[in-house]
Coordinates of C-alpha atoms in Angstrom, one line a residue:
X782 CA 41.5 11.9 -82.0
X783 CA 38.4 13.7 -80.7
X784 CA 36.5 12.7 -83.7
X785 CA 37.4 9.0 -83.2
X786 CA 36.1 9.2 -79.6
X787 CA 32.9 10.9 -80.6
X788 CA 32.3 8.1 -83.2
X789 CA 33.1 5.5 -80.5
X790 CA 30.6 7.2 -78.2
X791 CA 27.9 7.1 -80.8
X792 CA 28.6 3.3 -81.5
X793 CA 28.4 2.5 -77.8
X794 CA 25.1 4.3 -77.5
X795 CA 23.7 2.3 -80.3
X796 CA 25.0 -0.9 -78.7
X797 CA 23.2 0.2 -75.5
X798 CA 19.9 0.7 -77.4
X799 CA 20.2 -2.9 -78.7
X800 CA 21.2 -4.5 -75.4
X801 CA 20.4 -2.0 -72.4
X802 CA 20.8 -4.8 -69.9
X803 CA 24.4 -5.5 -70.7
X804 CA 26.8 -3.4 -68.3
X805 CA 29.7 -3.6 -70.8
X806 CA 28.1 -1.1 -73.2
X807 CA 27.6 1.4 -70.3
X808 CA 31.1 0.9 -69.1
X809 CA 32.7 1.6 -72.4
X810 CA 30.4 4.7 -73.1
X811 CA 31.4 6.0 -69.6
X812 CA 35.1 5.6 -70.3
X813 CA 34.8 7.3 -73.6
X814 CA 32.8 10.2 -72.3
X815 CA 35.3 10.7 -69.6
X816 CA 38.1 11.1 -72.2
X817 CA 35.9 13.6 -74.0
X818 CA 35.6 15.6 -70.8
X819 CA 31.9 15.0 -70.5
X820 CA 32.2 14.1 -66.8
X821 CA 28.6 14.2 -65.7
X822 CA 27.3 12.0 -68.4
X823 CA 30.3 9.7 -68.0
X824 CA 29.3 9.3 -64.2
X825 CA 25.8 8.5 -65.2
X826 CA 26.9 5.8 -67.6
X827 CA 29.4 4.2 -65.2
X828 CA 26.9 4.3 -62.4
X829 CA 24.4 2.5 -64.7
X830 CA 27.0 -0.2 -65.5
X831 CA 27.5 -0.8 -61.7
X832 CA 23.9 -0.9 -60.9
X833 CA 23.4 -3.6 -63.5
X834 CA 26.1 -5.7 -62.1
X835 CA 27.5 -4.8 -58.7
X836 CA 30.1 -7.6 -59.1
X837 CA 31.4 -6.0 -62.3
X838 CA 34.9 -5.1 -61.0
X839 CA 35.9 -3.0 -64.0
X840 CA 32.8 -0.8 -63.7
X841 CA 33.3 -0.2 -60.0
X842 CA 37.0 0.7 -60.5
X843 CA 36.2 3.1 -63.3
X844 CA 33.5 4.8 -61.3
X845 CA 35.7 5.2 -58.2
X846 CA 38.8 6.4 -60.2
X847 CA 36.5 8.9 -62.0
X848 CA 35.6 10.4 -58.6
X849 CA 32.2 8.8 -58.3
X850 CA 32.6 6.7 -55.2
X851 CA 29.4 8.4 -53.8
X852 CA 27.4 6.9 -56.7
X853 CA 28.2 3.3 -55.6
X854 CA 25.2 1.2 -54.4
X855 CA 24.2 2.1 -50.8
X856 CA 25.4 -1.3 -49.5
X857 CA 28.9 -0.2 -50.2
X858 CA 28.5 3.2 -48.7
X859 CA 26.6 2.4 -45.5
X860 CA 28.9 2.4 -42.4
X861 CA 30.1 -1.1 -41.5
X862 CA 29.7 -2.4 -38.0
X863 CA 32.3 -3.0 -35.3
X864 CA 34.1 0.3 -35.3
X865 CA 34.7 0.2 -39.1
X866 CA 34.1 3.2 -41.2
X867 CA 33.9 3.8 -44.9
X868 CA 34.1 1.1 -47.5
X869 CA 35.9 0.8 -50.9
X870 CA 35.9 -2.1 -53.3
X871 CA 39.2 -4.1 -53.0
X872 CA 40.2 -3.1 -56.5
X873 CA 40.1 0.6 -55.5
X874 CA 42.8 0.3 -52.8
X875 CA 44.6 3.5 -53.9
X876 CA 41.4 5.5 -53.5
X877 CA 40.7 3.9 -50.1
X878 CA 44.1 5.1 -49.0
X879 CA 43.7 8.6 -50.3
X880 CA 40.4 8.9 -48.4
X881 CA 41.7 7.3 -45.1
X882 CA 44.9 8.8 -43.7
X883 CA 46.2 7.3 -40.6
X884 CA 44.7 9.0 -37.6
X885 CA 46.6 9.5 -34.3
X886 CA 45.9 7.4 -31.1
X887 CA 42.8 8.6 -29.3
X888 CA 44.9 9.5 -26.1
X889 CA 48.3 10.9 -25.4
X890 CA 49.6 7.9 -23.6
X891 CA 53.0 7.1 -24.9
X892 CA 53.9 10.7 -25.8
X893 CA 56.8 10.5 -23.3
X894 CA 58.0 7.1 -24.4
X895 CA 61.5 7.4 -26.0
X896 CA 62.1 5.1 -29.0
X897 CA 65.3 4.2 -30.7
X898 CA 65.3 3.4 -34.4
X899 CA 67.8 1.0 -36.1
X900 CA 68.1 1.6 -39.7
X901 CA 70.1 -1.0 -41.5
X902 CA 71.8 0.4 -44.6
X903 CA 72.7 -3.0 -46.1
X904 CA 71.7 -1.8 -49.6
X905 CA 74.5 0.9 -49.6
X906 CA 71.9 3.1 -51.3
X907 CA 72.0 6.6 -50.0
X908 CA 68.7 7.6 -51.6
X909 CA 67.0 4.7 -49.8
X910 CA 68.4 5.8 -46.5
X911 CA 67.4 9.3 -47.1
X912 CA 63.8 8.4 -47.8
X913 CA 63.6 6.5 -44.5
X914 CA 65.2 9.4 -42.5
X915 CA 63.1 12.1 -44.0
X916 CA 59.9 10.1 -43.1
X917 CA 61.3 9.8 -39.5
X918 CA 61.7 13.6 -39.3
X919 CA 58.0 14.1 -40.1
X920 CA 56.9 12.0 -37.2
X921 CA 54.3 13.5 -34.8
X922 CA 56.0 11.6 -32.0
X923 CA 59.3 13.4 -31.6
X924 CA 61.1 11.3 -28.9
X925 CA 63.3 9.1 -31.1
X926 CA 66.9 8.7 -32.2
X927 CA 67.9 7.0 -35.4
X928 CA 71.0 4.9 -35.6
X929 CA 72.1 4.1 -39.1
X930 CA 74.3 1.1 -39.5
X931 CA 76.2 2.5 -42.4
X932 CA 78.3 0.7 -45.0
X933 CA 79.4 3.9 -46.8
X934 CA 83.1 4.4 -46.8
X935 CA 83.0 8.1 -47.5
X936 CA 82.3 10.3 -44.4
X937 CA 81.7 13.2 -46.8
X938 CA 78.7 11.8 -48.5
X939 CA 75.8 14.3 -48.5
X940 CA 73.7 11.7 -46.7
X941 CA 75.9 12.3 -43.6
X942 CA 74.9 16.0 -43.6
X943 CA 71.5 15.0 -42.3
X944 CA 73.0 14.1 -39.0
X945 CA 74.1 17.7 -38.7
X946 CA 70.7 19.1 -39.6
X947 CA 68.9 16.8 -37.1
X948 CA 71.0 15.6 -34.1
X949 CA 68.6 12.7 -33.7
X950 CA 70.2 11.1 -36.7
X951 CA 73.4 9.1 -35.9
X952 CA 75.5 7.3 -38.4
X953 CA 77.5 4.4 -36.9
X954 CA 79.7 1.5 -38.1
X955 CA 78.5 -1.9 -37.1
X956 CA 81.8 -2.7 -35.5
X957 CA 81.6 0.2 -33.1
X958 CA 77.8 0.3 -32.6
X959 CA 76.7 0.3 -29.0
X960 CA 73.3 0.8 -27.2
X961 CA 72.9 4.5 -26.7
X962 CA 73.4 6.2 -23.4
X963 CA 69.8 7.4 -23.6
X964 CA 68.7 4.1 -22.1
X965 CA 65.9 3.5 -24.6
X966 CA 64.2 0.2 -23.9
X967 CA 62.4 -0.2 -27.2
X968 CA 64.0 -0.5 -30.6
X969 CA 62.2 0.0 -34.0
X970 CA 63.9 -1.9 -36.8
X971 CA 63.7 -0.5 -40.3
X972 CA 65.5 -1.4 -43.6
X973 CA 66.7 1.5 -45.7
X974 CA 64.1 2.5 -48.1
X975 CA 61.1 1.8 -45.7
X976 CA 59.0 4.9 -45.5
X977 CA 57.0 5.3 -42.3
X978 CA 53.6 7.1 -41.9
X979 CA 53.9 10.3 -39.8
X980 CA 51.8 8.6 -37.1
X981 CA 53.8 5.3 -37.0
X982 CA 55.9 6.1 -34.0
X983 CA 53.0 7.6 -32.0
X984 CA 51.0 4.3 -32.5
X985 CA 54.1 2.3 -31.5
X986 CA 54.7 4.4 -28.5
X987 CA 51.1 4.3 -27.5
X988 CA 51.0 0.5 -27.8
X989 CA 53.9 -0.1 -25.5
X990 CA 52.6 2.5 -23.0
X991 CA 49.1 0.9 -22.8
X992 CA 50.0 -2.8 -23.1
X993 CA 52.7 -5.1 -22.0
X994 CA 53.9 -6.7 -25.2
X995 CA 57.0 -8.6 -26.0
X996 CA 57.0 -7.0 -29.4
X997 CA 54.8 -4.9 -31.7
X998 CA 54.2 -5.1 -35.4
X999 CA 52.0 -3.3 -37.9
X1000 CA 50.6 -3.5 -41.5
X1001 CA 52.4 -2.0 -44.5
X1002 CA 51.7 -1.4 -48.1
X1003 CA 53.6 -1.6 -51.5
X1004 CA 53.9 1.7 -53.4
X1005 CA 55.2 3.1 -56.7
X1006 CA 57.1 6.4 -56.4
X1007 CA 58.3 8.9 -59.0
X1008 CA 59.4 12.5 -58.6
X1009 CA 56.4 13.9 -60.5
X1010 CA 53.4 12.0 -59.1
X1011 CA 54.8 11.1 -55.6
X1012 CA 53.9 7.9 -54.0
X1013 CA 51.0 5.8 -55.3
X1014 CA 49.6 3.0 -53.2
X1015 CA 49.4 -0.3 -55.0
X1016 CA 48.3 -3.0 -52.5
X1017 CA 48.5 -3.7 -48.8
X1018 CA 50.1 -6.4 -46.7
X1019 CA 47.5 -6.8 -44.1
X1020 CA 48.6 -9.1 -41.2
X1021 CA 46.5 -11.4 -39.0
X1022 CA 46.5 -11.6 -35.3
X1023 CA 50.0 -12.9 -34.0
X1024 CA 50.5 -16.3 -35.7
X1025 CA 53.8 -18.0 -35.9
X1026 CA 52.7 -20.2 -38.8
X1027 CA 51.5 -17.3 -40.9
X1028 CA 54.7 -15.5 -40.2
X1029 CA 56.7 -18.4 -41.4
X1030 CA 55.0 -18.7 -44.7
X1031 CA 53.9 -15.2 -45.7
X1032 CA 55.5 -13.5 -48.7
X1033 CA 55.2 -10.2 -46.9
X1034 CA 56.5 -10.3 -43.3
X1035 CA 55.8 -7.1 -41.3
X1036 CA 58.2 -4.2 -42.2
X1037 CA 57.7 -2.3 -39.0
X1038 CA 58.7 -4.2 -35.9
X1039 CA 59.3 -2.8 -32.4
X1040 CA 61.3 -4.9 -30.1
X1041 CA 62.5 -4.7 -26.5
X1042 CA 66.2 -3.9 -26.0
X1043 CA 66.7 -7.5 -24.8
X1044 CA 66.3 -8.7 -28.4
X1045 CA 68.8 -6.2 -29.9
X1046 CA 71.8 -8.5 -29.7
X1047 CA 69.8 -11.2 -31.6
X1048 CA 68.8 -8.7 -34.2
X1049 CA 72.3 -7.4 -34.7
X1050 CA 73.9 -10.9 -34.8
X1051 CA 71.4 -12.5 -37.2
X1052 CA 71.1 -9.3 -39.2
X1053 CA 74.8 -9.2 -40.0
X1054 CA 74.8 -12.9 -40.8
X1055 CA 71.6 -13.5 -42.7
X1056 CA 70.4 -9.9 -43.4
X1057 CA 68.1 -7.7 -41.3
X1058 CA 64.9 -8.6 -43.1
X1059 CA 65.4 -12.2 -42.0
X1060 CA 66.6 -11.0 -38.6
X1061 CA 63.4 -9.0 -38.0
X1062 CA 61.2 -11.9 -39.0
X1063 CA 63.1 -14.4 -36.9
X1064 CA 63.1 -12.2 -33.7
X1065 CA 59.4 -11.5 -34.2
X1066 CA 58.7 -15.1 -34.5
X1067 CA 60.6 -15.8 -31.2
X1068 CA 58.6 -13.1 -29.6
X1069 CA 55.3 -14.6 -30.8
X1070 CA 56.3 -18.0 -29.5
X1071 CA 57.0 -16.5 -26.1
X1072 CA 54.0 -14.1 -26.2
X1073 CA 52.3 -11.7 -25.9
X1074 CA 52.9 -9.6 -29.0
X1075 CA 50.8 -6.7 -30.1
X1076 CA 49.5 -6.2 -33.7
X1077 CA 48.6 -2.6 -34.6
X1078 CA 46.1 -2.8 -37.5
X1079 CA 47.3 0.4 -39.2
X1080 CA 49.2 0.7 -42.4
X1081 CA 52.2 2.5 -40.9
X1082 CA 54.9 1.9 -43.5
X1083 CA 55.5 1.3 -47.1
X1084 CA 58.1 -0.3 -49.4
X1085 CA 58.7 0.2 -53.1
X1086 CA 57.3 -2.2 -55.6
X1087 CA 60.5 -4.3 -56.2
X1088 CA 60.8 -8.0 -55.8
X1089 CA 61.5 -8.8 -52.1
X1090 CA 64.5 -10.9 -51.2
X1091 CA 63.8 -14.7 -51.2
X1092 CA 62.7 -15.9 -47.8
X1093 CA 64.2 -18.7 -45.7
X1094 CA 62.0 -21.1 -43.8
X1095 CA 61.7 -20.2 -40.1
X1096 CA 62.8 -23.7 -39.0
X1097 CA 64.5 -22.3 -35.9
X1098 CA 61.2 -20.8 -34.7
X1099 CA 58.8 -23.6 -35.6
X1100 CA 58.8 -27.0 -34.1
X1101 CA 58.8 -29.6 -36.9
X1102 CA 58.4 -32.9 -35.1
X1103 CA 58.1 -35.3 -38.1
X1104 CA 57.7 -38.5 -36.1
X1105 CA 54.9 -40.6 -37.3
X1106 CA 52.1 -41.0 -34.7
X1107 CA 49.3 -43.5 -34.9
X1108 CA 46.2 -42.1 -36.6
X1109 CA 42.7 -43.3 -36.2
X1110 CA 40.7 -42.3 -39.3
X1111 CA 36.9 -42.0 -38.8
X1112 CA 34.6 -42.1 -41.8
X1113 CA 30.8 -42.1 -41.6
X1114 CA 29.0 -43.5 -44.7
X1115 CA 25.6 -44.5 -46.0
X1116 CA 25.5 -46.3 -49.3
X1117 CA 28.9 -44.6 -50.1
X1118 CA 30.0 -47.4 -52.3
X1119 CA 32.6 -46.3 -54.8
X1120 CA 33.2 -43.0 -53.0
X1121 CA 34.1 -44.8 -49.7
X1122 CA 36.4 -47.1 -51.6
X1123 CA 38.2 -44.2 -53.3
X1124 CA 38.5 -42.4 -50.0
X1125 CA 40.1 -45.3 -48.1
X1126 CA 42.4 -46.3 -50.9
X1127 CA 43.6 -42.7 -51.5
X1128 CA 44.5 -42.3 -47.8
X1129 CA 46.5 -45.4 -47.7
X1130 CA 48.2 -45.0 -51.1
X1131 CA 49.4 -41.5 -50.3
X1132 CA 50.5 -42.2 -46.7
X1133 CA 54.1 -42.4 -45.8
X1134 CA 53.4 -44.9 -43.0
X1135 CA 50.1 -46.7 -43.9
X1136 CA 50.8 -49.4 -41.2
X1137 CA 50.3 -46.7 -38.6
X1138 CA 46.8 -45.8 -39.8
X1139 CA 43.6 -47.5 -38.6
X1140 CA 40.1 -47.0 -39.7
X1141 CA 36.7 -46.9 -38.1
X1142 CA 33.9 -46.8 -40.8
X1143 CA 30.5 -46.0 -39.4
X1144 CA 27.8 -47.6 -41.5
X1145 CA 24.8 -45.5 -41.0
X1146 CA 22.2 -48.0 -42.3
X1147 CA 23.5 -48.8 -45.8
X1148 CA 21.2 -50.8 -48.1
X1149 CA 23.1 -50.6 -51.4
X1150 CA 24.4 -54.1 -52.3
X1151 CA 27.8 -52.8 -53.7
X1152 CA 28.3 -50.8 -50.5
X1153 CA 27.5 -53.7 -48.3
X1154 CA 29.9 -55.9 -50.2
X1155 CA 32.6 -53.3 -49.8
X1156 CA 31.9 -53.0 -46.1
X1157 CA 32.1 -56.8 -45.8
X1158 CA 35.6 -56.7 -47.3
X1159 CA 36.7 -53.9 -45.1
X1160 CA 35.6 -55.8 -42.0
X1161 CA 38.1 -58.6 -42.9
X1162 CA 41.0 -56.1 -42.8
X1163 CA 43.1 -55.9 -39.6
X1164 CA 43.4 -52.1 -39.8
X1165 CA 39.6 -51.5 -40.1
X1166 CA 36.6 -51.7 -38.0
X1167 CA 33.1 -51.3 -39.4
X1168 CA 30.5 -50.0 -36.9
X1169 CA 26.9 -50.5 -37.9
X1170 CA 24.6 -47.7 -36.6
X1171 CA 21.0 -48.1 -37.8
X1172 CA 19.8 -44.7 -36.6
X1173 CA 18.6 -41.5 -38.3
X1174 CA 21.5 -39.4 -39.6
X1175 CA 23.4 -37.4 -36.9
X1176 CA 26.9 -36.6 -38.1
X1177 CA 28.1 -35.6 -34.7
X1178 CA 26.7 -38.7 -33.0
X1179 CA 28.1 -41.1 -35.6
X1180 CA 31.6 -39.6 -35.1
X1181 CA 31.3 -39.7 -31.3
X1182 CA 30.2 -43.3 -31.3
X1183 CA 33.2 -44.3 -33.5
X1184 CA 35.6 -42.7 -31.1
X1185 CA 33.9 -44.1 -28.1
X1186 CA 34.2 -47.6 -29.6
X1187 CA 38.0 -47.3 -29.6
X1188 CA 38.4 -47.4 -25.8
X1189 CA 42.0 -47.0 -24.6
X1190 CA 43.5 -45.7 -27.7
X1191 CA 45.6 -42.5 -27.6
X1192 CA 45.8 -42.3 -31.4
X1193 CA 45.3 -38.9 -33.0
X1194 CA 41.9 -38.7 -34.6
X1195 CA 41.3 -37.8 -38.3
X1196 CA 37.6 -37.2 -39.2
X1197 CA 37.1 -37.6 -42.9
X1198 CA 34.0 -37.5 -45.2
X1199 CA 33.5 -40.5 -47.4
X1200 CA 33.3 -38.2 -50.5
X1201 CA 36.8 -37.1 -50.4
X1202 CA 40.0 -38.3 -52.1
X1203 CA 43.5 -37.5 -50.7
X1204 CA 46.0 -36.0 -53.1
X1205 CA 49.0 -35.2 -50.9
X1206 CA 51.9 -37.7 -50.6
X1207 CA 52.9 -38.0 -47.0
X1208 CA 49.8 -36.3 -45.6
X1209 CA 50.0 -38.5 -42.4
X1210 CA 53.5 -37.2 -41.5
X1211 CA 52.3 -33.5 -42.0
X1212 CA 49.3 -34.0 -39.8
X1213 CA 51.2 -35.9 -37.1
X1214 CA 53.9 -33.3 -37.0
X1215 CA 51.4 -30.5 -36.5
X1216 CA 49.6 -32.4 -33.8
X1217 CA 52.9 -33.0 -32.0
X1218 CA 53.1 -29.3 -31.4
X1219 CA 51.5 -28.6 -28.0
X1220 CA 49.8 -25.3 -29.1
X1221 CA 48.0 -26.9 -32.1
X1222 CA 44.6 -28.3 -31.4
X1223 CA 43.0 -29.0 -34.8
X1224 CA 44.5 -29.4 -38.2
X1225 CA 42.5 -28.8 -41.5
X1226 CA 43.1 -29.2 -45.1
X1227 CA 42.7 -27.5 -48.5
X1228 CA 39.7 -29.0 -50.3
X1229 CA 39.2 -28.8 -54.1
X1230 CA 36.1 -29.5 -56.3
X1231 CA 36.7 -32.2 -58.9
X1232 CA 37.1 -29.5 -61.5
X1233 CA 40.1 -28.1 -59.6
X1234 CA 38.5 -25.0 -58.1
X1235 CA 38.7 -24.3 -54.4
X1236 CA 36.0 -25.7 -52.1
X1237 CA 37.6 -24.9 -48.8
X1238 CA 40.7 -22.9 -47.7
X1239 CA 39.9 -22.3 -44.1
X1240 CA 36.6 -20.8 -42.7
X1241 CA 36.0 -17.1 -42.4
X1242 CA 33.8 -15.9 -39.6
X1243 CA 31.7 -12.7 -39.3
X1244 CA 31.3 -12.2 -43.0
X1245 CA 28.0 -11.0 -44.7
X1246 CA 25.3 -11.6 -42.1
X1247 CA 27.7 -13.4 -39.9
X1248 CA 27.3 -17.0 -41.2
X1249 CA 30.6 -18.9 -41.3
X1250 CA 31.7 -19.4 -44.9
X1251 CA 34.5 -21.2 -46.7
X1252 CA 37.4 -19.0 -47.8
X1253 CA 38.4 -19.2 -51.4
X1254 CA 35.2 -21.1 -52.6
X1255 CA 35.0 -21.5 -56.3
X1256 CA 38.2 -19.6 -57.2
X1257 CA 40.7 -21.2 -59.6
X1258 CA 43.1 -23.6 -57.8
X1259 CA 46.0 -21.4 -58.6
X1260 CA 44.5 -18.3 -57.0
X1261 CA 46.1 -17.8 -53.6
X1262 CA 44.0 -14.9 -52.4
X1263 CA 45.4 -12.0 -50.4
X1264 CA 49.1 -12.7 -49.6
X1265 CA 48.6 -16.1 -51.1
X1266 CA 46.7 -17.1 -47.9
X1267 CA 44.8 -19.9 -49.5
X1268 CA 48.0 -21.7 -50.5
X1269 CA 49.9 -21.3 -47.2
X1270 CA 49.9 -23.1 -43.9
X1271 CA 48.5 -20.6 -41.3
X1272 CA 46.1 -20.4 -38.3
X1273 CA 42.4 -20.2 -39.1
X1274 CA 39.3 -19.3 -37.1
X1275 CA 37.9 -22.8 -38.0
X1276 CA 38.2 -25.5 -40.6
X1277 CA 35.7 -27.9 -42.2
X1278 CA 34.9 -31.3 -40.7
X1279 CA 35.2 -32.9 -44.1
X1280 CA 38.9 -33.4 -43.1
X1281 CA 39.8 -32.6 -39.5
X1282 CA 42.6 -34.0 -37.3
X1283 CA 42.7 -33.6 -33.6
X1284 CA 44.6 -35.2 -30.7
X1285 CA 42.5 -37.8 -28.8
X1286 CA 43.1 -36.2 -25.4
X1287 CA 41.8 -32.9 -26.6
X1288 CA 38.7 -34.4 -28.2
X1289 CA 37.9 -36.3 -24.9
X1290 CA 38.6 -33.2 -22.8
X1291 CA 36.1 -31.0 -24.6
X1292 CA 33.5 -33.7 -24.9
X1293 CA 33.6 -34.4 -28.6
X1294 CA 31.0 -33.1 -31.1
X1295 CA 27.7 -31.7 -29.9
X1296 CA 25.3 -34.4 -31.1
X1297 CA 22.3 -32.9 -29.3
X1298 CA 22.3 -29.3 -30.6
X1299 CA 24.3 -29.7 -33.8
X1300 CA 23.4 -33.0 -35.3
X1301 CA 23.9 -32.0 -39.0
X1302 CA 25.8 -28.7 -39.5
X1303 CA 28.1 -26.3 -37.7
X1304 CA 29.4 -29.1 -35.5
X1305 CA 32.9 -28.5 -37.0
X1306 CA 32.7 -24.8 -36.2
X1307 CA 31.6 -25.5 -32.7
X1308 CA 34.4 -27.9 -32.1
X1309 CA 37.0 -25.5 -33.4
X1310 CA 35.7 -22.8 -31.1
X1311 CA 35.8 -25.1 -28.1
X1312 CA 39.3 -26.1 -28.9
X1313 CA 40.4 -22.4 -29.2
X1314 CA 38.6 -21.8 -25.9
X1315 CA 41.2 -24.2 -24.4
X1316 CA 43.9 -21.9 -25.6
X1317 CA 44.9 -24.0 -28.6
X1318 CA 45.0 -23.0 -32.3
X1319 CA 43.3 -24.3 -35.3
X1320 CA 45.8 -24.8 -38.2
X1321 CA 44.9 -24.8 -41.9
X1322 CA 47.6 -26.8 -43.9
X1323 CA 47.3 -25.9 -47.6
X1324 CA 49.8 -28.5 -48.5
X1325 CA 47.4 -31.2 -47.5
X1326 CA 45.0 -31.3 -50.4
X1327 CA 41.9 -33.4 -51.1
X1328 CA 39.2 -33.5 -53.7
X1329 CA 35.8 -33.1 -52.1
X1330 CA 32.6 -34.1 -53.8
X1331 CA 30.8 -31.8 -51.4
X1332 CA 27.4 -33.0 -50.1
X1333 CA 27.3 -35.9 -52.5
X1334 CA 26.5 -38.2 -49.6
X1335 CA 23.8 -36.3 -47.8
X1336 CA 22.7 -33.7 -50.3
X1337 CA 22.4 -29.9 -50.1
X1338 CA 20.0 -27.5 -48.3
X1339 CA 17.7 -27.2 -51.3
X1340 CA 14.3 -27.1 -49.7
X1341 CA 12.5 -25.2 -47.0
X1342 CA 12.6 -28.0 -44.5
X1343 CA 16.4 -28.4 -44.7
X1344 CA 16.9 -24.6 -44.7
X1345 CA 14.8 -24.3 -41.5
X1346 CA 16.8 -27.0 -39.8
X1347 CA 20.0 -25.3 -40.8
X1348 CA 18.9 -22.0 -39.4
X1349 CA 17.8 -23.7 -36.2
X1350 CA 21.3 -25.1 -35.6
X1351 CA 22.8 -21.8 -36.5
X1352 CA 20.6 -20.1 -33.9
X1353 CA 21.9 -22.6 -31.4
X1354 CA 25.5 -21.9 -32.3
X1355 CA 24.8 -18.1 -31.9
X1356 CA 23.2 -18.6 -28.5
X1357 CA 26.3 -20.5 -27.3
X1358 CA 29.0 -18.2 -28.7
X1359 CA 27.6 -14.8 -29.3
X1360 CA 30.1 -12.3 -30.5
X1361 CA 32.8 -14.9 -30.6
X1362 CA 31.1 -16.4 -33.6
X1363 CA 31.8 -13.2 -35.5
X1364 CA 35.4 -12.7 -34.6
X1365 CA 38.0 -13.9 -37.0
X1366 CA 41.6 -13.4 -35.9
X1367 CA 42.9 -14.6 -39.2
X1368 CA 41.3 -11.7 -41.1
X1369 CA 42.8 -8.2 -40.8
X1370 CA 40.1 -5.8 -39.8
X1371 CA 40.8 -3.5 -42.8
X1372 CA 38.7 -6.1 -44.7
X1373 CA 35.0 -5.1 -44.5
X1374 CA 33.0 -7.5 -42.4
X1375 CA 29.7 -7.2 -44.0
X1376 CA 30.5 -8.2 -47.6
X1377 CA 29.3 -11.4 -49.3
X1378 CA 33.0 -12.3 -49.8
X1379 CA 35.6 -11.9 -47.1
X1380 CA 38.0 -10.0 -49.2
X1381 CA 35.7 -7.9 -51.3
X1382 CA 36.2 -4.4 -49.8
X1383 CA 38.4 -2.3 -47.6
X1384 CA 37.3 -0.2 -44.7
X1385 CA 39.0 2.0 -42.1
X1386 CA 38.8 1.7 -38.4
X1387 CA 38.2 4.3 -35.8
X1388 CA 41.2 5.0 -33.5
X1389 CA 39.1 3.5 -30.6
X1390 CA 38.5 0.3 -32.6
X1391 CA 42.2 0.1 -33.3
X1392 CA 43.0 0.4 -29.6
X1393 CA 40.5 -2.5 -28.8
X1394 CA 42.0 -4.7 -31.4
X1395 CA 45.6 -4.1 -30.1
X1396 CA 44.3 -5.1 -26.6
X1397 CA 42.7 -8.3 -28.0
X1398 CA 46.0 -9.1 -29.8
X1399 CA 47.9 -9.0 -26.6
X1400 CA 45.4 -10.6 -24.2
X1401 CA 43.8 -13.4 -26.4
X1402 CA 44.7 -13.3 -30.0
X1403 CA 43.3 -16.8 -30.9
X1404 CA 41.5 -17.9 -27.8
X1405 CA 37.7 -17.7 -27.6
X1406 CA 36.3 -16.2 -24.5
X1407 CA 32.7 -17.0 -23.9
X1408 CA 30.7 -14.5 -22.0
X1409 CA 29.0 -15.5 -18.7
X1410 CA 25.5 -16.7 -19.2
X1411 CA 26.2 -18.4 -22.5
X1412 CA 25.0 -22.0 -22.6
X1413 CA 27.9 -24.6 -22.5

């Protein structure tokens, strides 16, 4: 065997001599040398592979797993901003967890807060209950009592002996279960088998002692456990700020939920009927709707790597008004021709109620004969108005003029680029249903390139140097991203103006698009921020899909003059919003904020940064608060 490895190492060295610029040879040589026990030389080879291609995931993983995290390029090792510390590539999650144990809260507030724990033993698995109870006995916060809703018939099972060892452990039948005489006002709900971090209760108690939430939830992870190697972290379930829509669709609802005693009856009733996993999610959804709810961005619990139970839609917690409202679709064009025809026809063909859709097409100085002929045909339609605007291109002004021309209408507005093609049957009902919800201000869609890869799955803020970027750009259409977020309906920091729906009264109230400072770009970002400033949310609906021939109409920023203009508008956006431009409530702060991709690396947070985040989750999870002095 050793001889085979030595021969392989020789072959890889020869391959490197022939093609030294290829990272693959250095990677395979490093792997082989590590198996031979030549660690120092293996590190050198793996480090060389990473330096040749920092995006080479396999090389980064091998280097980290070999203990060479310190040899990663400096941009991975430099401390990230905003209270984040450390940085590990996303593929090295297990190493990240090994290097970053959960630290306790920075103050002792909450140490006198008594908590009750409800452990639902619906699996009838004594080993699962045991794992949960042992993790509770290791808590640094000691003021707790655990009530196990047991389904075991035998009172002589060894599991019951734990109640004699630790009097805080109480086994009770559901029929006789009552609130304890201790008078605890907060209940932590856990399923048997959930293992909690030793600082879990301390963070929960600290949160309720320092804020006034209607509920608390935290992040968790999925692990693999065996008796010899212990627990190995596989991947995390990192939650966003409190978001009813994300909670309704996520494949991984929070495991660790702290609820006020007033919700205990609902938890028990629904838990016995539908299962406690469903009950926790439903009660948390109810709390988020009522608000406020605190999110603790700490990985405070873990579940085993087994398929979770199928989820039921949270229809009871989410308004689903499917009534078809009138939609006014606004489409700017200049020599759009066939693109415009495809766009309009696709919107009508896929609509459930095309008769309730009207169009305003803004002709920004078309000269193409085919386009002019198409516009002439559109003018004759009862559902379409063509507005000729012979002015230099100003996307914001064109859309504002179109809305202003429709005096007196209360129709919901849908801004659409002429280089898009609607794919979703019944898109109009989905958009109208979302806009009927009073807390939703803007609705965006999932955009695909013609080759089926993703062009837009929401907009991420504060990534890399802070410039807003499209989530999921260029990934395969079937790739859902972390927790399948690119294929789910959820709140987003912002969405693209290539397809953006908004209620007319909201658009009028905030003054429409900024056609003075943001004529070409970032006008959609600015509108989303101003809508969120009103206390409304921006919704990304992944089930509304369009093909987007991005920038076919206007072109790309491919020369110095266009880039300079773009940076000038970005400067104006920053002058208006400041730190709000870099805050993304849809991205958990465990994701490093200074990467080129929004989900490329994990980082840890200092305890003080965790406390600040918890405060934001309670006070203003999705709202934008502009500091005094910022220009309007």
